[in-house]
Tab-separated table of C-alpha atoms and ligand atoms in Angstrom:
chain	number	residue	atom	x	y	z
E	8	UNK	CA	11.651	16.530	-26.323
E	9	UNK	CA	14.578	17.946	-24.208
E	10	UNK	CA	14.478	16.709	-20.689
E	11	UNK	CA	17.579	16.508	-19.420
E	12	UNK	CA	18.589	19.916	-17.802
E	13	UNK	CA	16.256	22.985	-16.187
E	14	UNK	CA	14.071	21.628	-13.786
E	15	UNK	CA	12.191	23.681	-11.749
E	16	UNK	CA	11.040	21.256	-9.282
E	17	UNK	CA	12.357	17.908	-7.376
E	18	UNK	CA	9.973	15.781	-5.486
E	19	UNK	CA	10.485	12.962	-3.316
E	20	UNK	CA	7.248	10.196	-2.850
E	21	UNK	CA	8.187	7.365	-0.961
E	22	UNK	CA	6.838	3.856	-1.205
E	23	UNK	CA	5.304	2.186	2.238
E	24	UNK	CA	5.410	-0.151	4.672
E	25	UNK	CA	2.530	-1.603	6.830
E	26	UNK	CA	3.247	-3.521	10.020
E	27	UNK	CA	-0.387	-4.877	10.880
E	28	UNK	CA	-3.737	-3.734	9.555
E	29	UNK	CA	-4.211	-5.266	6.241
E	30	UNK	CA	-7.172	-5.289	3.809
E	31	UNK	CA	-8.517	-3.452	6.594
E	32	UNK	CA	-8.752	-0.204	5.249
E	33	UNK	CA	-11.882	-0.009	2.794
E	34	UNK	CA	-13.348	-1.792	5.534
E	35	UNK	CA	-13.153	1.415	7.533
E	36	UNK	CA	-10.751	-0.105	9.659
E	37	UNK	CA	-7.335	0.582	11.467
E	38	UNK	CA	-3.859	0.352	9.434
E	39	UNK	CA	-0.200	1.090	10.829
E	40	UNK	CA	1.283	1.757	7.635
E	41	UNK	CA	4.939	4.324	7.443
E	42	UNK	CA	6.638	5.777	4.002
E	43	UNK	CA	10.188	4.196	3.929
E	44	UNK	CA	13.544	5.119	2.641
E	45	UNK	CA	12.427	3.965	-0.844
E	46	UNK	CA	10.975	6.289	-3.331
E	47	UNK	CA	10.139	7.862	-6.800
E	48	UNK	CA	11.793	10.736	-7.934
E	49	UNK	CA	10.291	13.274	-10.025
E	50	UNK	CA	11.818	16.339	-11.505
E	51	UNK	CA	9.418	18.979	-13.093
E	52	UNK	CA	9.087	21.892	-15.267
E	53	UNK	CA	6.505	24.468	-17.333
E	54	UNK	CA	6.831	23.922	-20.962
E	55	UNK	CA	5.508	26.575	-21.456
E	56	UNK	CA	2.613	24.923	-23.841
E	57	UNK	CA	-0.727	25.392	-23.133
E	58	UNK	CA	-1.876	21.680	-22.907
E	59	UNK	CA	0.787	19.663	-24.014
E	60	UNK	CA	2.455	17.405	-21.603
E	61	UNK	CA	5.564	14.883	-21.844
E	62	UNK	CA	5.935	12.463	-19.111
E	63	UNK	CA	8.994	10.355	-18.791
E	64	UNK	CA	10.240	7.221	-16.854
E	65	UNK	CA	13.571	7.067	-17.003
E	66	UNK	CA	13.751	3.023	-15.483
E	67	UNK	CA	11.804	2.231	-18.639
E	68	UNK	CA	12.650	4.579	-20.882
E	69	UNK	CA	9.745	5.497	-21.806
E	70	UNK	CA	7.568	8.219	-22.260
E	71	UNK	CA	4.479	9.660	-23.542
E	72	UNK	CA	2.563	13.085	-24.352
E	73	UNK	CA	-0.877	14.095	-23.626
E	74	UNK	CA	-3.057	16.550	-24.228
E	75	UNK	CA	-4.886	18.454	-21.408
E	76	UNK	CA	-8.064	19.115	-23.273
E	77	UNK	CA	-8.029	15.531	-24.404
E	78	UNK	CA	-7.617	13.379	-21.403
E	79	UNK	CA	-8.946	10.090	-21.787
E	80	UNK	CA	-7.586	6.189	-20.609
E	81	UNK	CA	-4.667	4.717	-22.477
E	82	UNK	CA	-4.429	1.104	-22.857
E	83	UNK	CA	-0.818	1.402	-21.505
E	84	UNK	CA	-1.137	0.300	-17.996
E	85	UNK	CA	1.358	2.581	-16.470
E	86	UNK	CA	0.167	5.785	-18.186
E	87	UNK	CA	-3.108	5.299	-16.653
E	88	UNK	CA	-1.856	5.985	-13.052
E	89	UNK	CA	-0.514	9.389	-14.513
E	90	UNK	CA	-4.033	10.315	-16.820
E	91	UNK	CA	-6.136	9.421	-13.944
E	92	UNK	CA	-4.279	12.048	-11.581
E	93	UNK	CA	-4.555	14.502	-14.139
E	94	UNK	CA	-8.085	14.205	-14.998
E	95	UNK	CA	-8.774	13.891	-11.170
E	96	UNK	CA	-6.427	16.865	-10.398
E	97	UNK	CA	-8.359	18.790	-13.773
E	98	UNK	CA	-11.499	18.092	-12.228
E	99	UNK	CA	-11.115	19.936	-8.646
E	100	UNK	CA	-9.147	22.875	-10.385
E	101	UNK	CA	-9.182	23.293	-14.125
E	102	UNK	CA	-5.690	25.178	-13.916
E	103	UNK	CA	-3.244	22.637	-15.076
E	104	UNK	CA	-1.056	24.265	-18.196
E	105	UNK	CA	2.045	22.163	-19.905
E	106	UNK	CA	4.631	20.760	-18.319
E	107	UNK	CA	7.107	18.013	-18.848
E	108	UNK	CA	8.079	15.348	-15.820
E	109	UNK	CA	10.559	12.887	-15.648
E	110	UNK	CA	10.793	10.498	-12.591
E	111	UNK	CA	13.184	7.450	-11.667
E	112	UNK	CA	12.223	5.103	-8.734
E	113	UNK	CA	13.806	2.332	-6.548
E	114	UNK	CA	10.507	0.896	-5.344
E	115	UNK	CA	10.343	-2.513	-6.764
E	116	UNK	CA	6.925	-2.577	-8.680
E	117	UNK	CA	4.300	-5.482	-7.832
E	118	UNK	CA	6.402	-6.208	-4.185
E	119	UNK	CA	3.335	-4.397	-1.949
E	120	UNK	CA	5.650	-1.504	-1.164
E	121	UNK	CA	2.640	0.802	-3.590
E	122	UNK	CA	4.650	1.843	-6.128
E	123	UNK	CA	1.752	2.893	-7.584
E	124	UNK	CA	0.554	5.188	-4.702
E	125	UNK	CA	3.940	6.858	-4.358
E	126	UNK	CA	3.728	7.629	-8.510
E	127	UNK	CA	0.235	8.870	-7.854
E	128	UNK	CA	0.743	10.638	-4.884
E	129	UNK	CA	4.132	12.396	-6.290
E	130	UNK	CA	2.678	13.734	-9.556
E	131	UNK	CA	0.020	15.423	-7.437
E	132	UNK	CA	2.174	16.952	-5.118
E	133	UNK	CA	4.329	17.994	-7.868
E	134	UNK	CA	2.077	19.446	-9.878
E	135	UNK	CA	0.232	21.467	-6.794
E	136	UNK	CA	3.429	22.910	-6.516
E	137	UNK	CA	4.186	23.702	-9.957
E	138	UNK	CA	0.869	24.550	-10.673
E	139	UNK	CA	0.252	26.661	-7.134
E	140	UNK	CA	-3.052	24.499	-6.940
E	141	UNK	CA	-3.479	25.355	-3.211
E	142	UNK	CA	-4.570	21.379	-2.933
E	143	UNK	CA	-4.376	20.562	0.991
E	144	UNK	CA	-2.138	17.053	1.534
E	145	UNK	CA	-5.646	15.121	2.163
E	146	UNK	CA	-6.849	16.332	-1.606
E	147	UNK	CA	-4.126	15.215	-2.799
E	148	UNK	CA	-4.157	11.446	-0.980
E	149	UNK	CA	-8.213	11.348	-1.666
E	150	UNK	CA	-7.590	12.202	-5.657
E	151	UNK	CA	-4.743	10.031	-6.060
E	152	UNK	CA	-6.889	7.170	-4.609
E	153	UNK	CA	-9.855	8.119	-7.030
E	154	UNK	CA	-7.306	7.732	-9.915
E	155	UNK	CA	-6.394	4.341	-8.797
E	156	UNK	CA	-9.940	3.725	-8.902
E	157	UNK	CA	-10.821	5.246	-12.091
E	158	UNK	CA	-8.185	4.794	-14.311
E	159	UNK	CA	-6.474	1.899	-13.490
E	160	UNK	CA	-9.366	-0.074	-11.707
E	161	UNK	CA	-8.283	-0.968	-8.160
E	162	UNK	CA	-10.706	-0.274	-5.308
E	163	UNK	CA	-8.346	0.180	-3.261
E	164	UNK	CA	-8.234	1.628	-0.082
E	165	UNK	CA	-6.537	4.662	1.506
E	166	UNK	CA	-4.002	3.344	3.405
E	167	UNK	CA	-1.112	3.962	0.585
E	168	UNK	CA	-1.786	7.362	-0.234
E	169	UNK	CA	-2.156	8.037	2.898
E	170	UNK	CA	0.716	6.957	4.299
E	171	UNK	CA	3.073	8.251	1.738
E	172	UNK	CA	2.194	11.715	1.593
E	173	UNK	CA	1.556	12.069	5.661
E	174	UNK	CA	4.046	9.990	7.296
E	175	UNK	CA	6.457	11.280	9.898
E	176	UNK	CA	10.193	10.474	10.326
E	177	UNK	CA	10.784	7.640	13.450
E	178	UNK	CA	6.726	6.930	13.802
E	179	UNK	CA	4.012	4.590	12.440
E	180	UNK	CA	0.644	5.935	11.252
E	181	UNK	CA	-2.250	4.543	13.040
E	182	UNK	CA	-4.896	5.621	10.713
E	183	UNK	CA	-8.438	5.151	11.543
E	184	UNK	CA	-10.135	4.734	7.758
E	185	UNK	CA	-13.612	5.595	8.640
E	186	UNK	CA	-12.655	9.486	10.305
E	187	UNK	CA	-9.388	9.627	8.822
E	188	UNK	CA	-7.875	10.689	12.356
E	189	UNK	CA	-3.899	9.642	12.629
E	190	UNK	CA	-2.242	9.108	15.802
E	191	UNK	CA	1.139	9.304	14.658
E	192	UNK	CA	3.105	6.134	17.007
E	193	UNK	CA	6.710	6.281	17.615
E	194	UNK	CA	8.549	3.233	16.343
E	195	UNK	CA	11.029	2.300	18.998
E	196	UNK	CA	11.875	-1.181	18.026
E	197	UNK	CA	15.231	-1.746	18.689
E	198	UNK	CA	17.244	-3.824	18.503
E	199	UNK	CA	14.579	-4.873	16.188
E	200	UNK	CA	14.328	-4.345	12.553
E	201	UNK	CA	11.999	-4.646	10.328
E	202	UNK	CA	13.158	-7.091	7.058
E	203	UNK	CA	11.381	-7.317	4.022
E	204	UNK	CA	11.945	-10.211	1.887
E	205	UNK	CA	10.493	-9.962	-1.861
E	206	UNK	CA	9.187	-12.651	-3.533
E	207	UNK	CA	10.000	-11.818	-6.726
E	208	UNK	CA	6.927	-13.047	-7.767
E	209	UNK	CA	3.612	-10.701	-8.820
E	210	UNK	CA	0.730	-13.035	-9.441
E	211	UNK	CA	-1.254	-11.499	-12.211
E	212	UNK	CA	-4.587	-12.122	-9.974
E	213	UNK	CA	-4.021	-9.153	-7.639
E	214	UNK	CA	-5.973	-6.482	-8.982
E	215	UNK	CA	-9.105	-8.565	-10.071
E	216	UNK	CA	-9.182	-10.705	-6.863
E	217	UNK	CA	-8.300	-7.445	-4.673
E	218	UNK	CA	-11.272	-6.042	-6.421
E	219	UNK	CA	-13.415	-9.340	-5.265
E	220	UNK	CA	-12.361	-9.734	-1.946
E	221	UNK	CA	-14.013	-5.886	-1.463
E	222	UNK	CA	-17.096	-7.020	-2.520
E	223	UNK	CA	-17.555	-10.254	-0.365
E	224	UNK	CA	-17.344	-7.797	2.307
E	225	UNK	CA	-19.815	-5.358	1.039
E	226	UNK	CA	-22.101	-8.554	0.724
E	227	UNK	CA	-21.167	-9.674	4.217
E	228	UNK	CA	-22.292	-5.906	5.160
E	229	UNK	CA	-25.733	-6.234	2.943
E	230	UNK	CA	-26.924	-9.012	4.729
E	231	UNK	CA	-25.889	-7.727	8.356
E	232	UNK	CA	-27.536	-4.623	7.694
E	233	UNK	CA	-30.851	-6.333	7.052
E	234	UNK	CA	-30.682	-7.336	11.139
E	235	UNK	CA	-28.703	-4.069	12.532
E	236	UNK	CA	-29.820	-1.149	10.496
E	237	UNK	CA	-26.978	0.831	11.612
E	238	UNK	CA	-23.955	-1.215	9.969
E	239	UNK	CA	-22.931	0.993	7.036
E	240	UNK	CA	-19.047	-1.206	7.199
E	241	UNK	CA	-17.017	-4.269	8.819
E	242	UNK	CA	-15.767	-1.221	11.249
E	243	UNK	CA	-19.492	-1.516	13.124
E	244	UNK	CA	-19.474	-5.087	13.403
E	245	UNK	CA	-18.115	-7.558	16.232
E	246	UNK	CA	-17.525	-11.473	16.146
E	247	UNK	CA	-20.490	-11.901	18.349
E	248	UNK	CA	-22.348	-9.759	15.890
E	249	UNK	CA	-21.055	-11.761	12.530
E	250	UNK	CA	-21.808	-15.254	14.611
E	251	UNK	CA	-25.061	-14.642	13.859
E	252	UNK	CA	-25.032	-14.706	10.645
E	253	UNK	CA	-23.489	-17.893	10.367
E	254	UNK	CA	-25.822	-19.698	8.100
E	255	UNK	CA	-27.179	-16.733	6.596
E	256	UNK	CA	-23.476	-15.919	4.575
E	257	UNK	CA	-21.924	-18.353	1.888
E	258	UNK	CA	-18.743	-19.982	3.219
E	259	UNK	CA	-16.461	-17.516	1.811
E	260	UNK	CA	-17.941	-14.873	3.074
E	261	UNK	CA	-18.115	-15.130	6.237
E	262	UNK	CA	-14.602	-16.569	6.361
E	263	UNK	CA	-13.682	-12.691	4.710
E	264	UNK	CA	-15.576	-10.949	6.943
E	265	UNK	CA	-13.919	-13.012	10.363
E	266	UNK	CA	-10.656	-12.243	8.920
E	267	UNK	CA	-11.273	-8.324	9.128
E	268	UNK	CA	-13.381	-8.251	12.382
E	269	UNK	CA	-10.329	-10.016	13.537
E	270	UNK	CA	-7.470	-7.890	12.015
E	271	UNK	CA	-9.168	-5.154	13.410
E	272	UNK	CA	-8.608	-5.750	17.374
E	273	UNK	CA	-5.497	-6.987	16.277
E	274	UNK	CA	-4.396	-3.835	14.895
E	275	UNK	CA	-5.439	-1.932	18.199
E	276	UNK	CA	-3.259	-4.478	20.033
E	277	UNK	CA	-0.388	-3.996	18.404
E	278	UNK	CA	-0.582	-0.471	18.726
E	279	UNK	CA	-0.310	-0.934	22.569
E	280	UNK	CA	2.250	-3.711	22.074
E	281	UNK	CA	4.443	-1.361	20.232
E	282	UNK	CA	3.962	1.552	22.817
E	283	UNK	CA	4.919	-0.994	25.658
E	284	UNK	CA	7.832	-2.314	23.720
E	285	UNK	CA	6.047	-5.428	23.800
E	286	UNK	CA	7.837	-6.742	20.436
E	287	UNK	CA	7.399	-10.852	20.935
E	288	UNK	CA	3.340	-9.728	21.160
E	289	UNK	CA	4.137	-7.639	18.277
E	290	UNK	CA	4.970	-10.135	16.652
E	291	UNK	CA	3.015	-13.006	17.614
E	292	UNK	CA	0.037	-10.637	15.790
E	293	UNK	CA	1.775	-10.663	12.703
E	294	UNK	CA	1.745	-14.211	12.512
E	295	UNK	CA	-2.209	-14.538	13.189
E	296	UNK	CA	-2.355	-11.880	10.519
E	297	UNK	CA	-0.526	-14.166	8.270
E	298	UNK	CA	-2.462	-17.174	9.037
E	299	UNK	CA	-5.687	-14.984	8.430
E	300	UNK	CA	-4.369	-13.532	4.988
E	301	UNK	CA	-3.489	-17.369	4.047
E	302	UNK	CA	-6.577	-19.394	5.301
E	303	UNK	CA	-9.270	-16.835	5.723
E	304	UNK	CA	-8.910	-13.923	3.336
E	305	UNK	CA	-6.903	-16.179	0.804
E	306	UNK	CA	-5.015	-14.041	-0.366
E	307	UNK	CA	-1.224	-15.471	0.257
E	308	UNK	CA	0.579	-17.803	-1.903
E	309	UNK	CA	3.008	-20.642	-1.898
E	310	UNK	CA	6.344	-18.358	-1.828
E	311	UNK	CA	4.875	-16.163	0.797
E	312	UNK	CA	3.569	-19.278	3.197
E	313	UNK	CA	6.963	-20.413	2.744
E	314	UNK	CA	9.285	-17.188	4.023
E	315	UNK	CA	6.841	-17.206	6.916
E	316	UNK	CA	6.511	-20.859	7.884
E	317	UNK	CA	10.568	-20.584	7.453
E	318	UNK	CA	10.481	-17.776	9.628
E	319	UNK	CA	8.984	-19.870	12.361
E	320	UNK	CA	11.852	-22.066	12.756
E	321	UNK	CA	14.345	-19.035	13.646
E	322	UNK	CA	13.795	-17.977	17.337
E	323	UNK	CA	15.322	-14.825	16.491
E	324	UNK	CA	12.382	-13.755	14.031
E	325	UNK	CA	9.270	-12.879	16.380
E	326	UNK	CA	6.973	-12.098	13.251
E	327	UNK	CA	6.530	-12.187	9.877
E	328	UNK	CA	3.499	-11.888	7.518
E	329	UNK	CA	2.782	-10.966	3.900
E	330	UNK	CA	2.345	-7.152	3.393
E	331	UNK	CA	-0.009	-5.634	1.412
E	332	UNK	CA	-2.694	-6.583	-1.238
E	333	UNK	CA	-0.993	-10.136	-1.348
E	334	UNK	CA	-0.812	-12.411	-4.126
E	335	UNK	CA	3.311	-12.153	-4.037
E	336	UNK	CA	5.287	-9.355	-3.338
E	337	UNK	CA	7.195	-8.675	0.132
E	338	UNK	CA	7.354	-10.622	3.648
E	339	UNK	CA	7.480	-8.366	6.340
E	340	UNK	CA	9.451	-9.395	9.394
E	341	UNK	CA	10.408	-8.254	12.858
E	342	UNK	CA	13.885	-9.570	13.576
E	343	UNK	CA	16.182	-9.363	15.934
E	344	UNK	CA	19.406	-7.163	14.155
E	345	UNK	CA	22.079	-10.065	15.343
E	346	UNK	CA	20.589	-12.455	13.184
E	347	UNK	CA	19.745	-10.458	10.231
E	348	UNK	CA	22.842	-11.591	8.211
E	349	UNK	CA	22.538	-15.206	9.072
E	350	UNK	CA	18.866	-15.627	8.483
E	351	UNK	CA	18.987	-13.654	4.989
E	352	UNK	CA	21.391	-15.769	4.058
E	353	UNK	CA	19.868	-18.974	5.073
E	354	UNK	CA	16.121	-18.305	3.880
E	355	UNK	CA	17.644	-16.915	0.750
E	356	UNK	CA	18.956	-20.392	-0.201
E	357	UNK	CA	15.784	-22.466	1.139
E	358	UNK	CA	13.569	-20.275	-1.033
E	359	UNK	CA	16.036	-20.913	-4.058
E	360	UNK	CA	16.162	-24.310	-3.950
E	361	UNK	CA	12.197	-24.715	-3.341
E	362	UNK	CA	11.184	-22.356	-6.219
E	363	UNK	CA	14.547	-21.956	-8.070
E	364	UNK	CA	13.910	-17.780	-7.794
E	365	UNK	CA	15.877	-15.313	-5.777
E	366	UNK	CA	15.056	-13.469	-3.130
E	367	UNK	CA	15.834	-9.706	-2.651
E	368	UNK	CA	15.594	-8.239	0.753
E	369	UNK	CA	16.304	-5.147	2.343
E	370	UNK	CA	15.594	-3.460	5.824
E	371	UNK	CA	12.860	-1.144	6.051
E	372	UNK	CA	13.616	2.339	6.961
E	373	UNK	CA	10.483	4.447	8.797
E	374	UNK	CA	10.380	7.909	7.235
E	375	UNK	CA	9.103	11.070	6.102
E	376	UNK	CA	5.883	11.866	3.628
E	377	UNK	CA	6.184	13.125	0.554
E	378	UNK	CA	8.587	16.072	0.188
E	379	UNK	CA	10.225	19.032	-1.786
E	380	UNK	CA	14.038	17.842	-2.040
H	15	GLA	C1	-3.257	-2.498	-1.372
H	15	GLA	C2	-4.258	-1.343	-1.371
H	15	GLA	C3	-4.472	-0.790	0.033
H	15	GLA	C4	-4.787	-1.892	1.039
H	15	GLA	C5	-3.785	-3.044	0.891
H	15	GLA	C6	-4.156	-4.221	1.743
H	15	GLA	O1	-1.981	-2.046	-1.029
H	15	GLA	O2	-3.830	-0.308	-2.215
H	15	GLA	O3	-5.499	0.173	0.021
H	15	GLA	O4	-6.096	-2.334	0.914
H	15	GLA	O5	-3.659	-3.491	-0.445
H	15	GLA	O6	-4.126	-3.877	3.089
């Protein structure tokens, strides 16, 4: 296969960020998630074949072909976020024909930035394009989620694909997961900026224990619902509310479903925080969103507890948490931009010598949704 020259199409899918909100989302909750300036690349073209289709990633060098008519899982991880948006894009449209994709990326992969939704969400857009599909921006977030679901085996939520095909240049999402209504928040922060440190580590548990954690809420639900009829989700359900259940849910359960009843109100507060400029509440949010993730939802580890807890001895950070499913990946931090240098510098060493592993870092840009480049 030729790939190197006569593209028709360029596609930018960016990777995400989420300031509060997390685990939140298949609980039909709130998220503030925003695409950043990190993305996947894709560059695609008709090969003119009726159901032959190469796809190419160029980081990895490595590619694969598939047959339309033939579309089944692969036990190659990474080929089975690109089969399960085909077979979910086949099964709305049927009009899919042979094409050939190549796509390069600067998201790092496993650091909670969703990689995989930006891969997901790119291919679809690409292909609607391509393809003239007519597939409105919400098909195309809904069936990227179902392949992440399908194909590779992650409940997750919405959140990602959400957030990197609709985000908005200079504003936060605040996405309410049960209606799907966004209130697009600007994100006037400065002289603020929001820091990611990565880990560098990806523990392997992530998708099995994301997986779990989803269904000790579900069971929290099952046994609310046997009281208040009219809980379908966490959304319907207050502390007072999940107080009474005390003896009625194992241990563990409950301490799941506090964590989200929490992050909830949390989330609403920060919005206001944000739109009063209010960053040291801001940030004092993130923290109790850390300290849920660790001690409630359990879904931190040693490297992350450590950026944050080292985080807490620097005036000049107001916040930091882990971001995203957990488990490793990325801090998130709001820090004042004097002391960016300094503190990068300085937590980059103290993480070395505890774990004898490097920390990247980078600030996080707020921008645009997918796009046509
Ligand atoms: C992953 C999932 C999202 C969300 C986060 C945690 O990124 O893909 O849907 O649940 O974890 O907030």
């Amino acid at each position: 296969m030729n790939m190197d020259n006569n593209y028709d199409l360029i596609i930018n899918s960016p990777g995400r960020i989420n300031i509060i909100g997390e685990h939140t989302d298949y609980n039909n909750g709130f998220v503030l998630p925003t695409a950043i300036d990190k993305k996947i690349t894709f560059k695609f073209r008709k090969n003119q074949e009726d159901n032959s289709c190469h796809v190419k990633s160029l980081d990895f060098d490595k590619s694969f072909t598939f047959d339309l008519q033939k579309i089944a899982e692969s036990d190659t991880q990474w080929e089975n976020y690109i089969l399960g948006v085909i077979f979910e894009i086949q099964q709305l449209t049927n009009k899919l024909a042979g094409f050939d994709c190549e796509f390069s990326s600067d998201i790092p992969i496993g650091s909670g930035i969703s990689s995989s939704a930006a891969l997901e969400c790119g291919l679809a857009y690409g292909l609607n394009e391509l393809f003239d599909l007519q597939l409105t921006k919400l098909q195309i977030v809904e069936l990227s989620q179902r392949a992440e679901h399908n194909y590779v085996g992650t409940k997750c939520g919405i959140m990602d694909q959400f957030a990197s095909v609709m985000s908005k240049e200079g504003h936060v999402i605040l996405l309410d997961c049960q209606s799907l209504v966004a209130t697009y928040v600007p994100i006037n922060i400065a002289p603020y900026k929001l820091l990611l440190l990565n880990t560098n580590v990806s523990h392997n548990l992530a998708s099995g224990e994301y997986n779990t954690r989803r269904q000790q809420c579900e069971e929290g639900v099952a046994v609310i619902q046997k009281k208040y009829a009219d809980v379908t989700s966490l959304r319907d359900v207050s502390m007072d509310m999940l107080r009474e259940f005390k003896l009625d849910l194992l241990d563990v359960v409950y301490d799941r479903c506090m964590y989200v009843v929490q992050e909830k109100e949390r989330t609403l507060n920060a919005v206001k925080a944000l739109k009063t400029s209010d960053l040291k509440a801001l940030g004092d949010l993130m923290y109790q969103t850390h300290d849920g993730l660790q001690n409630l939802y359990e879904v931190s580890c040693k490297e992350l507890d450590f950026l944050v807890d080292f985080s807490k001895e620097y005036d000049q950070v107001v916040g930091a948490r882990v971001m995203g499913g957990g488990f490793g990946g990325c801090t998130i931090n709001l820090i004042h931009q004097d002391a960016v240098a300094d503190f990068t510098k300085e937590v980059s060493e103290a993480y070395f010598n505890a774990f004898e592993i490097k920390l990247s870092s980078f600030e996080a840009m707020p921008s645009g949704g997918t796009n046509i480049e």
